[in-house]
Each structure stands twice: as C-alpha cells, then as structure tokens.
Coordinates of C-alpha atoms in Angstrom, one line a residue:
X1 CA 80.7 114.6 107.6
X2 CA 77.5 116.3 106.7
X3 CA 74.4 115.5 108.7
X4 CA 71.2 114.2 107.1
X5 CA 69.7 117.7 106.7
X6 CA 72.8 118.9 104.9
X7 CA 72.8 115.9 102.6
X8 CA 69.1 116.4 101.6
X9 CA 69.6 120.1 101.1
X10 CA 72.3 119.4 98.6
X11 CA 70.3 117.0 96.5
X12 CA 67.3 118.9 95.1
X13 CA 67.7 121.8 92.7
X14 CA 65.7 124.8 93.8
X15 CA 65.4 126.2 90.3
X16 CA 65.9 124.8 86.9
X17 CA 68.6 126.6 84.9
X18 CA 67.4 127.9 81.6
X19 CA 70.7 127.8 79.7
X20 CA 73.7 125.4 79.3
X21 CA 76.7 127.6 78.9
X22 CA 74.8 129.9 76.6
X23 CA 72.7 127.3 74.9
X24 CA 69.0 127.9 75.3
X25 CA 67.0 125.0 76.6
X26 CA 64.0 123.8 74.6
X27 CA 60.6 124.8 75.9
X28 CA 58.8 122.3 78.1
X29 CA 55.3 121.2 77.1
X30 CA 52.6 123.7 78.3
X31 CA 51.4 123.0 81.8
X32 CA 54.3 120.8 82.8
X33 CA 56.8 121.3 85.6
X34 CA 60.3 120.2 84.4
X35 CA 61.3 119.3 87.9
X36 CA 58.2 117.3 88.8
X37 CA 58.3 113.5 88.7
X38 CA 57.4 112.4 85.2
X39 CA 57.5 108.7 85.4
X40 CA 57.2 105.8 87.8
X41 CA 60.0 105.2 90.3
X42 CA 62.6 102.8 88.8
X43 CA 63.7 100.0 91.2
X44 CA 67.5 99.9 91.6
X45 CA 67.8 96.3 90.4
X46 CA 64.9 95.8 87.9
X47 CA 65.3 92.4 86.2
X48 CA 63.1 93.4 83.3
X49 CA 64.4 92.7 79.8
X50 CA 66.4 95.6 78.3
X51 CA 64.7 97.6 75.6
X52 CA 65.8 97.3 72.1
X53 CA 67.1 100.2 70.0
X54 CA 64.9 103.3 70.3
X55 CA 62.3 103.5 67.6
X56 CA 61.8 106.6 65.4
X57 CA 59.2 109.2 66.5
X58 CA 55.5 108.5 65.7
X59 CA 54.6 108.8 62.0
X60 CA 53.2 111.9 60.5
X61 CA 49.5 111.1 59.9
X62 CA 49.5 113.0 56.6
X63 CA 52.3 111.1 55.0
X64 CA 52.4 107.9 57.2
X65 CA 56.1 108.5 57.7
X66 CA 58.2 109.0 60.8
X67 CA 58.5 112.6 62.0
X68 CA 62.3 113.0 62.2
X69 CA 64.1 115.0 64.9
X70 CA 65.3 118.2 63.2
X71 CA 69.0 117.8 62.3
X72 CA 71.8 120.1 61.4
X73 CA 71.9 121.3 57.8
X74 CA 73.7 118.5 56.0
X75 CA 76.3 118.1 54.6
X76 CA 77.6 121.3 56.0
X77 CA 76.2 120.8 59.5
X78 CA 75.3 124.5 59.8
X79 CA 73.3 124.8 63.0
X80 CA 72.7 127.2 65.9
X81 CA 74.2 126.6 69.4
X82 CA 70.8 125.4 70.7
X83 CA 71.1 122.3 68.5
X84 CA 73.4 120.9 71.2
X85 CA 70.9 121.0 74.1
X86 CA 70.4 117.3 75.0
X87 CA 67.1 115.9 73.9
X88 CA 67.3 113.6 76.9
X89 CA 66.3 116.6 79.0
X90 CA 62.7 116.5 77.6
X91 CA 62.4 112.8 77.0
X92 CA 61.4 110.8 80.1
X93 CA 60.9 107.6 78.1
X94 CA 64.5 107.7 76.9
X95 CA 65.8 108.4 80.4
X96 CA 63.9 105.4 81.7
X97 CA 65.1 103.2 78.8
X98 CA 68.8 103.9 79.7
X99 CA 68.2 103.2 83.4
X100 CA 66.4 99.9 82.6
X101 CA 69.2 98.9 80.2
X102 CA 71.8 99.6 82.9
X103 CA 70.0 97.6 85.6
X104 CA 70.1 94.6 83.3
X105 CA 73.8 95.0 82.5
X106 CA 74.4 95.7 86.2
X107 CA 73.7 92.0 86.8
X108 CA 75.5 90.8 83.6
X109 CA 78.7 92.6 84.6
X110 CA 78.5 92.3 88.4
X111 CA 81.4 94.0 90.1
X112 CA 82.1 93.8 93.9
X113 CA 81.8 97.6 94.4
X114 CA 78.4 97.7 92.7
X115 CA 75.8 97.4 95.5
X116 CA 72.2 98.5 96.0
X117 CA 71.7 102.1 97.1
X118 CA 70.9 102.7 100.8
X119 CA 69.9 106.2 101.8
X120 CA 72.8 107.6 103.9
X121 CA 70.4 108.6 106.7
X122 CA 69.4 104.9 107.0
X123 CA 73.0 103.7 107.4
X124 CA 75.2 103.5 110.5
X125 CA 78.3 105.7 110.5
X126 CA 80.5 102.6 110.1
X127 CA 78.5 101.3 107.1
X128 CA 78.4 104.7 105.4
X129 CA 82.1 105.1 105.9
X130 CA 82.8 101.7 104.4
X131 CA 80.5 102.3 101.4
X132 CA 82.0 105.7 100.5
X133 CA 85.5 104.3 100.8
X134 CA 84.6 101.3 98.6
X135 CA 83.2 103.5 95.8
X136 CA 86.1 106.0 96.1
X137 CA 88.8 103.3 95.7
X138 CA 86.9 101.7 92.8
X139 CA 86.6 105.0 90.9
X140 CA 90.3 105.8 91.3
X141 CA 91.3 102.3 90.1
X142 CA 88.9 102.7 87.1
X143 CA 90.8 105.8 86.0
X144 CA 93.7 103.5 85.3
X145 CA 92.0 100.7 83.4
X146 CA 88.7 99.2 82.2
X147 CA 86.2 97.3 84.2
X148 CA 87.4 93.7 84.2
X149 CA 87.6 90.6 86.4
X150 CA 91.3 91.4 86.9
X151 CA 90.5 94.9 88.2
X152 CA 87.8 93.4 90.5
X153 CA 90.5 91.1 91.9
X154 CA 92.8 94.0 92.6
X155 CA 90.0 96.0 94.2
X156 CA 89.0 93.0 96.4
X157 CA 92.7 92.4 97.4
X158 CA 93.0 96.1 98.4
X159 CA 89.8 95.9 100.5
X160 CA 91.0 92.7 102.2
X161 CA 94.2 94.4 103.2
X162 CA 92.7 97.8 104.3
X163 CA 89.0 97.2 104.9
X164 CA 88.3 100.7 106.1
X165 CA 89.5 104.3 105.4
X166 CA 91.1 104.3 108.8
X167 CA 93.0 101.2 108.1
X168 CA 94.4 102.8 104.9
X169 CA 95.3 106.0 106.7
X170 CA 97.4 104.0 109.2
X171 CA 99.3 102.2 106.5
X172 CA 102.7 103.4 105.3
X173 CA 103.2 105.2 102.0
X174 CA 105.5 102.5 100.8
X175 CA 103.0 99.8 101.6
X176 CA 100.3 101.6 99.6
X177 CA 102.6 102.1 96.6
X178 CA 103.6 98.5 96.7
X179 CA 100.0 97.3 96.6
X180 CA 99.3 99.7 93.7
X181 CA 102.1 98.3 91.6
X182 CA 101.0 97.5 88.1
X183 CA 98.1 100.0 88.0
X184 CA 100.4 102.9 86.9
X185 CA 100.2 106.6 87.8
X186 CA 101.6 106.0 91.2
X187 CA 100.9 109.6 92.2
X188 CA 97.2 108.7 92.4
X189 CA 98.0 106.0 94.9
X190 CA 100.0 108.4 97.0
X191 CA 97.2 111.0 96.9
X192 CA 94.6 108.4 97.9
X193 CA 96.8 107.6 101.0
X194 CA 97.2 111.4 101.7
X195 CA 93.5 112.0 101.4
X196 CA 92.7 109.1 103.7
X197 CA 95.1 110.4 106.3
X198 CA 93.6 113.9 106.0
X199 CA 90.1 112.7 106.7
X200 CA 91.2 110.4 109.5
X201 CA 93.3 113.0 111.2
X202 CA 90.6 115.7 110.9
X203 CA 88.0 113.3 112.3
X204 CA 90.2 112.4 115.3
X205 CA 91.0 116.0 115.9
X206 CA 87.4 117.3 115.6
X207 CA 85.3 114.4 116.8
X208 CA 87.5 112.4 119.0
X209 CA 90.1 109.6 118.8
X210 CA 88.5 106.3 117.6
X211 CA 85.6 108.0 115.7
X212 CA 85.0 106.3 112.4
X213 CA 86.2 108.7 109.6
X214 CA 83.7 109.3 106.8
X215 CA 84.4 110.9 103.4
X216 CA 82.4 114.2 102.9
X217 CA 79.0 113.9 101.3
X218 CA 79.2 116.9 98.9
X219 CA 81.2 117.6 95.8
X220 CA 82.5 120.8 97.2
X221 CA 84.1 119.1 100.2
X222 CA 85.3 116.0 98.4
X223 CA 87.1 118.0 95.8
X224 CA 89.2 119.7 98.5
X225 CA 90.9 116.3 99.3
X226 CA 94.3 115.5 97.7
X227 CA 93.9 113.8 94.3
X228 CA 90.0 114.0 94.2
X229 CA 88.9 115.7 91.0
X230 CA 85.5 116.7 89.7
X231 CA 84.7 113.3 88.3
X232 CA 85.7 111.3 91.4
X233 CA 83.9 113.7 93.7
X234 CA 80.7 113.5 91.6
X235 CA 80.9 109.7 91.5
X236 CA 81.1 109.3 95.3
X237 CA 78.5 112.0 96.0
X238 CA 76.0 110.5 93.5
X239 CA 76.5 106.8 94.1
X240 CA 76.8 106.9 97.9
X241 CA 75.0 110.1 99.0
X242 CA 72.4 110.4 96.3
X243 CA 73.5 113.9 95.3
X244 CA 72.6 114.9 91.8
X245 CA 76.2 115.4 90.7
X246 CA 77.5 114.8 87.2
X247 CA 79.9 111.9 86.6
X248 CA 81.8 112.7 83.4
X249 CA 84.7 110.5 82.3
X250 CA 86.1 109.8 78.9
X251 CA 83.2 107.4 78.0
X252 CA 80.6 109.9 79.0
X253 CA 82.3 112.7 77.0
X254 CA 81.9 110.5 74.0
X255 CA 78.3 109.6 74.6
X256 CA 77.3 113.2 75.3
X257 CA 79.2 114.4 72.2
X258 CA 77.1 112.1 70.1
X259 CA 73.8 112.7 71.9
X260 CA 74.4 116.5 71.5
X261 CA 75.8 116.3 68.0
X262 CA 78.8 118.2 69.2
X263 CA 81.8 117.8 66.9
X264 CA 84.5 119.2 69.0
X265 CA 87.6 118.1 70.8
X266 CA 86.2 117.0 74.2
X267 CA 89.6 116.6 75.8
X268 CA 91.5 119.7 74.7
X269 CA 88.8 122.3 74.0
X270 CA 87.8 123.8 77.3
X271 CA 84.7 125.4 75.9
X272 CA 83.4 122.1 74.5
X273 CA 84.2 120.3 77.8
X274 CA 82.4 122.9 79.8
X275 CA 79.3 122.6 77.7
X276 CA 79.2 118.8 78.2
X277 CA 79.8 119.1 81.9
X278 CA 76.9 121.7 82.2
X279 CA 74.6 119.5 80.1
X280 CA 75.5 116.5 82.3
X281 CA 74.7 118.5 85.4
X282 CA 71.3 119.5 84.1
X283 CA 70.5 116.0 83.1
X284 CA 71.3 114.4 86.5
X285 CA 69.1 117.0 88.2
X286 CA 66.2 116.1 86.0
X287 CA 66.9 112.4 86.5
X288 CA 67.0 112.8 90.3
X289 CA 63.7 114.7 90.2
X290 CA 62.1 111.8 88.3
X291 CA 62.3 109.8 91.5
X292 CA 59.8 109.7 94.3
X293 CA 62.2 110.2 97.2
X294 CA 64.1 113.3 98.1
X295 CA 67.3 111.3 98.2
X296 CA 67.3 108.4 95.8
X297 CA 69.6 106.1 93.8
X298 CA 68.8 107.6 90.4
X299 CA 71.8 110.1 90.2
X300 CA 74.3 107.3 90.9
X301 CA 72.5 104.8 88.6
X302 CA 72.4 107.5 85.8
X303 CA 76.1 108.3 86.0
X304 CA 77.0 104.6 86.0
X305 CA 74.6 104.0 83.1
X306 CA 76.2 106.6 80.9
X307 CA 79.7 105.3 81.7
X308 CA 78.5 101.7 81.0
X309 CA 76.9 102.7 77.7
X310 CA 80.1 104.4 76.7
X311 CA 82.4 101.5 77.6
X312 CA 80.2 98.7 76.1
X313 CA 78.0 100.2 73.3
X314 CA 78.9 103.8 72.4
X315 CA 82.6 102.9 72.1
X316 CA 84.9 104.6 69.6
X317 CA 83.5 102.2 67.1
X318 CA 79.9 102.1 68.4
X319 CA 77.3 99.4 68.1
X320 CA 74.4 101.7 67.5
X321 CA 72.0 98.8 66.9
X322 CA 72.2 98.0 70.6
X323 CA 71.8 101.5 72.0
X324 CA 68.7 102.2 74.1
X325 CA 68.7 105.9 73.5
X326 CA 69.1 106.4 69.7
X327 CA 65.8 108.3 69.7
X328 CA 67.5 111.3 71.4
X329 CA 70.9 110.9 69.6
X330 CA 71.6 113.8 67.2
X331 CA 74.4 111.9 65.5
X332 CA 72.2 108.8 65.0
X333 CA 69.5 111.1 63.4
X334 CA 72.1 112.7 61.2
X335 CA 73.2 109.2 60.1
X336 CA 69.7 108.4 59.0
X337 CA 69.6 111.6 56.9
X338 CA 72.9 110.7 55.3
X339 CA 71.6 107.3 54.5
X340 CA 68.5 108.9 52.8
X341 CA 66.2 107.4 55.5
X342 CA 65.1 110.6 57.2
X343 CA 64.1 114.1 56.4
X344 CA 67.1 116.5 56.3
X345 CA 65.1 119.7 56.4
X346 CA 67.4 121.2 59.1
X347 CA 66.7 122.9 62.4
X348 CA 65.0 126.0 61.0
X349 CA 66.1 129.6 61.1
X350 CA 69.6 130.2 62.3
X351 CA 70.5 133.5 63.9
X352 CA 73.7 132.6 65.6
X353 CA 75.8 129.9 64.0
X354 CA 77.5 127.4 66.3
X355 CA 81.2 128.2 66.8
X356 CA 82.1 125.1 68.8
X357 CA 81.8 122.4 66.1
X358 CA 84.6 121.8 63.7
X359 CA 83.4 121.2 60.1
X360 CA 83.5 117.6 59.1
X361 CA 84.7 118.5 55.6
X362 CA 88.0 119.9 56.8
X363 CA 89.2 116.9 58.7
X364 CA 92.4 115.4 57.5
X365 CA 92.5 111.8 58.6
X366 CA 93.7 108.9 56.6
X367 CA 91.3 106.7 58.5
X368 CA 88.4 108.7 57.0
X369 CA 89.7 109.1 53.5
X370 CA 86.9 108.4 51.0
X371 CA 84.2 108.4 53.6
X372 CA 83.0 111.9 53.1
X373 CA 82.0 111.4 49.5
X374 CA 80.0 108.3 50.4
X375 CA 78.4 110.0 53.4
X376 CA 77.3 113.1 51.6
X377 CA 76.5 111.8 48.1
X378 CA 72.9 111.8 47.1
X379 CA 71.3 108.3 47.0
X380 CA 71.9 106.8 43.6
X381 CA 68.2 106.2 43.0
X382 CA 67.0 109.6 44.3
X383 CA 65.1 110.1 47.6
X384 CA 64.4 106.7 49.2
X385 CA 61.3 105.9 51.3
X386 CA 61.4 106.2 55.0
X387 CA 61.7 102.9 56.8
X388 CA 59.1 101.3 59.0
X389 CA 59.6 102.1 62.7
X390 CA 62.2 99.8 64.2
X391 CA 66.0 99.1 63.9
X392 CA 67.5 100.0 60.6
X393 CA 68.8 97.3 58.2
X394 CA 72.6 96.5 58.4
X395 CA 73.5 98.7 55.4
X396 CA 71.8 101.8 56.9
X397 CA 73.3 101.0 60.3
X398 CA 76.8 100.8 58.8
X399 CA 76.4 104.3 57.5
X400 CA 75.2 105.6 60.9
X401 CA 78.1 103.9 62.7
X402 CA 80.6 105.4 60.3
X403 CA 79.2 108.8 60.9
X404 CA 79.1 108.3 64.7
X405 CA 82.8 107.3 64.7
X406 CA 83.6 110.9 63.7
X407 CA 82.3 112.1 67.1
X408 CA 83.8 113.5 69.1
X409 CA 86.5 115.2 67.1
X410 CA 89.9 113.8 67.6
X411 CA 93.2 115.6 67.1
X412 CA 96.0 113.6 65.6
X413 CA 97.9 111.7 68.3
X414 CA 101.0 113.4 69.5
X415 CA 104.3 111.7 68.8
X416 CA 105.4 109.8 71.8
X417 CA 108.8 110.9 73.1
X418 CA 111.4 108.1 73.3
X419 CA 114.3 107.9 75.8
X420 CA 117.1 105.4 76.0
X421 CA 118.8 104.7 79.3
X422 CA 121.3 102.5 81.1
X423 CA 120.0 100.7 84.2
X424 CA 122.9 99.7 86.4
X425 CA 122.7 96.5 88.5
X426 CA 125.7 97.1 90.9
X427 CA 126.4 94.0 93.0
X428 CA 128.8 94.1 96.0
X429 CA 131.1 91.1 96.8
X430 CA 128.7 90.1 99.6
X431 CA 125.7 89.8 97.2
X432 CA 123.9 93.1 97.8
X433 CA 122.7 95.6 95.2
X434 CA 122.6 99.4 95.1
X435 CA 119.2 100.9 94.8
X436 CA 118.0 104.5 94.5
X437 CA 114.8 106.3 95.6
X438 CA 113.4 108.6 93.0
X439 CA 112.4 112.2 93.8
X440 CA 109.0 112.9 95.5
X441 CA 107.7 114.7 92.4
X442 CA 107.6 113.7 88.8
X443 CA 107.4 110.4 87.0
X444 CA 107.3 107.4 89.3
X445 CA 107.8 109.7 92.3
X446 CA 109.1 108.1 95.4
X447 CA 109.6 104.7 93.8
X448 CA 112.8 102.6 94.1
X449 CA 115.0 101.7 91.1
X450 CA 118.4 100.5 90.1
X451 CA 120.6 103.5 89.4
X452 CA 119.6 104.8 86.0
X453 CA 120.9 107.4 83.6
X454 CA 119.2 108.7 80.5
X455 CA 121.5 108.5 77.4
X456 CA 121.9 111.6 75.2
X457 CA 120.1 111.5 71.9
X458 CA 122.5 109.9 69.4
X459 CA 122.6 107.7 66.4
X460 CA 125.4 105.5 67.8
X461 CA 123.7 104.0 70.9
X462 CA 125.7 100.8 70.5
X463 CA 126.7 98.4 73.2
X464 CA 130.2 99.9 73.5
X465 CA 128.8 103.4 74.0
X466 CA 126.3 102.1 76.6
X467 CA 129.1 100.3 78.5
X468 CA 131.2 103.4 78.7
X469 CA 128.2 105.5 79.7
X470 CA 127.2 103.1 82.5
X471 CA 130.8 102.8 83.9
X472 CA 131.3 106.6 83.9
X473 CA 127.9 107.2 85.5
X474 CA 128.5 104.8 88.4
X475 CA 132.0 106.1 89.0
X476 CA 130.7 109.7 89.1
X477 CA 128.0 108.5 91.5
X478 CA 130.5 107.0 93.9
X479 CA 132.9 109.9 93.6
X480 CA 130.0 112.2 94.6
X481 CA 129.6 110.3 97.9
X482 CA 133.2 109.5 98.8
X483 CA 135.1 112.4 97.2
X484 CA 137.2 109.8 95.4
X485 CA 136.7 108.3 92.0
X486 CA 137.0 104.5 92.2
X487 CA 139.7 102.7 90.1
X488 CA 139.1 100.2 87.4
X489 CA 139.9 97.3 89.8
X490 CA 137.3 98.5 92.3
X491 CA 134.4 98.6 89.9
X492 CA 134.2 96.3 86.9
X493 CA 131.6 96.3 84.1
X494 CA 130.6 92.7 83.5
X495 CA 128.2 93.1 80.6
X496 CA 124.9 94.1 79.1
X497 CA 122.3 91.5 80.1
X498 CA 118.9 92.7 78.8
X499 CA 116.9 95.3 77.0
X500 CA 113.4 96.3 78.4
X501 CA 111.0 98.5 76.4
X502 CA 108.3 100.1 78.6
X503 CA 105.7 102.5 77.2
X504 CA 104.0 105.3 79.2
X505 CA 101.2 107.4 78.0
X506 CA 103.5 110.2 76.9
X507 CA 106.9 108.5 76.4
X508 CA 108.6 105.2 75.8
X509 CA 111.6 104.0 77.8
X510 CA 114.2 101.6 76.3
X511 CA 116.2 100.4 79.3
X512 CA 119.5 98.7 78.7
X513 CA 120.4 96.7 81.8
X514 CA 124.1 96.7 82.7
X515 CA 125.8 94.4 85.2
X516 CA 128.6 95.8 87.3
X517 CA 130.6 94.4 90.2
X518 CA 131.8 96.3 93.2
X519 CA 135.0 94.7 94.5
X520 CA 134.2 95.0 98.2
X521 CA 131.5 94.4 100.8
X522 CA 128.5 96.7 100.8
X523 CA 129.7 98.1 104.2
X524 CA 132.9 99.4 102.5
X525 CA 130.9 101.9 100.5
X526 CA 128.5 104.2 102.3
X527 CA 126.0 105.6 99.7
X528 CA 124.3 109.0 99.7
X529 CA 120.9 110.0 101.2
X530 CA 118.7 108.6 98.4
X531 CA 120.8 105.4 97.8
X532 CA 121.2 102.3 99.9
X533 CA 122.4 98.7 99.6
X534 CA 119.7 96.0 99.8
X535 CA 119.6 92.3 99.6
X536 CA 117.8 90.4 96.8
X537 CA 114.9 89.7 99.1
X538 CA 114.6 93.3 100.2
X539 CA 114.5 94.5 96.6
X540 CA 111.8 91.9 95.8
X541 CA 109.6 93.7 98.3
X542 CA 110.3 97.3 97.3
X543 CA 108.0 99.5 95.3
X544 CA 109.2 99.8 91.8
X545 CA 107.6 100.9 88.6
X546 CA 106.5 98.0 86.3
X547 CA 109.2 98.7 83.8
X548 CA 111.9 98.7 86.5
X549 CA 110.4 95.5 87.9
X550 CA 111.0 93.9 84.5
X551 CA 114.6 95.0 84.6
X552 CA 115.0 93.6 88.1
X553 CA 113.5 90.3 87.0
X554 CA 116.3 90.1 84.4
X555 CA 118.9 90.8 87.0
X556 CA 117.4 88.1 89.3
X557 CA 117.6 85.6 86.4
X558 CA 121.2 86.5 85.7
X559 CA 122.0 86.3 89.4
X560 CA 120.6 82.8 89.6
X561 CA 122.8 81.7 86.7
X562 CA 125.8 83.3 88.4
X563 CA 125.2 81.3 91.6

C-alpha cells in the first residue's frame, strides 16, 4: 500500500501536456495558468438545483446574434485534427455545470457504494481497505450490467457475505462463482477472487499475518492485479485515492466522441480509442487542479459524472435538451448548423485534414436511410435567424438528436454464431445425476454442467437425430472411463424433456435436454477425473451457468413428476 506521500505525489500533474496524441491543444487565455484553480471548490454533495441545458455563447454585439463555436465544414465535415481537442479543457463553467448536475443525480440515484470522499490520509487502514474493496467490487459488477436496484441488492448481498477483502480471499473459488451466478462472464469473478488472494497473501508475507490487506493506490500497481484493467484501475484510484486518473467505459466513450466531434469506431479503432483516453486523462488533471486541496474528490466525481451522463442523458438516443454541457459539445453545435440555427463558417484554414473520422455520407445503415438528405439540405426558406439564447425548440432539438445519434460511428453488428447441443441428464437407479466440470479456460470456465455435446451443423436436427447423438455420446463417455461400452439394457434413453435457448454476447446456445437412465447404482460406475455423481440437493448448490441452470430446473421439474 502506498503511504501518504506516495499518494499525493501521484495526484498532481507536474506539467501540462501540450498535445493529445498529436492533437494540438487550444491556447489558454493570456496571463492564465492552465493548472491553477479556476473556480470555487465544489462540495461533494451540493444540493443545488441542476443547471439547465447550456446556453449558446454570448451574442456578437455587432449583429446581436450568438457567436457560435467554429464547427467542421458541413456537410462534408472537413476539419483538422485539432478540431477534436475537448472544449471542456478551457471551459471551467462547463466543468462546474457537469459536476453540479451529477451531485444532484447522486442523490436521485443513490447506490450503496456511492459515499462521500474522505482523503486516504484521514482514514484508518481498515476503513481505507474497506472503501477501496467496495468500489472495486461495484465497478466489476457494473461491467456486467447497468446501475439498478437489482444490482445494488447483489452488491449488498456480496458485501454481507464477504465484508472485507481478506474475507473474500479466504473464501473458496466455487463459493465465489456461486455468488456471482446470474451476472455472467464468470472469469471476472474468478479473477476478482485471485486478485484478492494476491493482495492478501502479499500483505501477510510482507507486513505480517493479520495485517489488513489494502488495494494499491495507483493505477500502475492496480493494473498488475488479475482481471484489473485500465478502466477499473482508474475508477478505484480516482474515487478512493483522489488520483487524477481517467475512467473511460462505454458510456464515456460515447460522451467524449460527441463532445469532441469524433466520428470513429470507439470500440474497434485503436487510434480513436487512444485519442479519447488521452483527452480524458488531460481533462481529469484539469478537473483535479480546479480543486483547492492537493488530494480531493473531484477526479472521482468527474469520472462518475461522465459515466452517469452517458447512461442517463447522452445515451445512444440522447436527450440533448437535458444535457448540462451542450455549450462544449461539437456534435450539438453541428446539429445547430444543420438546423440552420448557427453559423456554419467552419474552423478556418485546414493544413492537415483529420484522418480519424469516417465521412457521414458513406455510411450504409438502413436505420439512417433518408436522414442525410434532411440533415444537409438547405433550409426551405433560406437562412433562418439565430434563436434567442436558451434551449432550442423541439423541432430543432430533434434535428440535433438525430445528428448526435450518428456518433460514435458503429460498425454493423456481427452475426451471432449459433450452436445446438444435447444436454444429458443421466440418472442412476439410486437417484443421483452425473455432472461434469468444465475446463479452467474458455467459456464458463470451471463451472459444473450436465454432460453436454455440441451437435454438428446440419439441417436435420430432428428429435430422432438428437436422441441418437445423446445415446452415442453417453456410451462413448462411459466407455472412455471403463474401457467397455455399455449395452442397451444398461443405459436407456427415456426422452427429450425440454429446449432451452440461451444467448451470450457472441453466440447463442440451443440446448435440447435429454433424459437417460443408468440401470444401476451410482457406485457401480466410477466416472473420470472431471465427472462425478451428485444428489439433487448437491447439484442445486453447484455453480452453473445461467443457461445450464435453466436446463437443470427442467430436469428437476421432470424428476418431481417421476416421483
């Protein structure tokens, strides 16, 4: 665990970077220090009312019209790379507006892991350990699903079972996997357990048995732990330790793409992703420097505010009328130009044209058919007047939202691979079932299941074919253990009892549940190293994937009818 000096030394940038992955930062106003505090310290739980949508810049005194932010040359969107430098970097009022908006939503969507920031040097080792552990588990769970009361209940149940990092480290792997059931991606649960054990064992080895284990306080050390990526490390470091570390999840990628006017694939284009990460890093340093204390809550609040904005307002179909930072949003300004409500004079001389943005005109998406002509057509009555400062009317807002929905760029979804399989419920004469433990690597690693075989791709996956496949699979399985293939009287196929369809992110399983009877006690057939006989009650308590759990529920229902 870093000491107080190490924590503080990691929180303050010694020098402001002048570029973001090759993008030149805009100049700061003369006589200003970009790292100096630029506004009053924001309380962590301000109860002030959230600001409304950002108003346009002050009007030009010569025309009495708003002075628009220069936009890309529309409709072609020709612009230099510097166009993508976040305007938030040089807009303290917008940064304050976002933080004030979040502190209000903080109370509206209170979650048990959201707590007031306490400087790490003011906390006991035990309290610091607990706080870092709470945030870490919440962030891993949030990678699986959205913020919701149901997720809050799962997090609370986890914390009640293992209140500290040491408690989790002393649990068994199977207990952790069982508690994680239903959240998906079980490898993440396994890695959480492995990381907890690593921190606990290292603490006991280096600092003595019984010493409270504490997660590291820097991104560099956190990211060395099993399963801790750049985002999770940044979240723990910023929220708990006050380190100005970026927190960039899918929601933040979308917000930043729109703020920066970056029309690229944020998930698959490494160059686009790197630019957004670097911009987020620069922003959080500026936000931290806005505060009065060396170590403060602003980095953590800022990261959470961006994520909250992306999950509630700047969604795939955004509600731009509720956004507190439209004044710095490139895409919002472009929408005003497209609606004929702002000056589309462009960003000036262009020496190097941006190579990261894909042209809007070349997108082939049925969802957007017909939109381009409406977006880029000249207003039917010629150039319209600029609106008075304030939120745009619904018609204009609709045009802005339609334009914003095109950011970030999305590649067509890949076709999900489909697999059909037979799931074999093999019951012995004394009422036990055969179960199998999956390999330690790959899909559903280490989970228990009923013996399963993937069916070959075929157009004749009829019940007769599945019955034959299930019977042959189980006979081959037993022959591999015993060296003798069982006869038809020893193993009988009773029937097909259910079909369970279960989707994953990259494939879909259609599981045909087969009922087979072994004509003998479980003790008469010794299974292999990854197979064992288990009672109904034992299987109820085993760690299974959610789809397999559904299959087992069908078997339990059938078994009840049999009795």
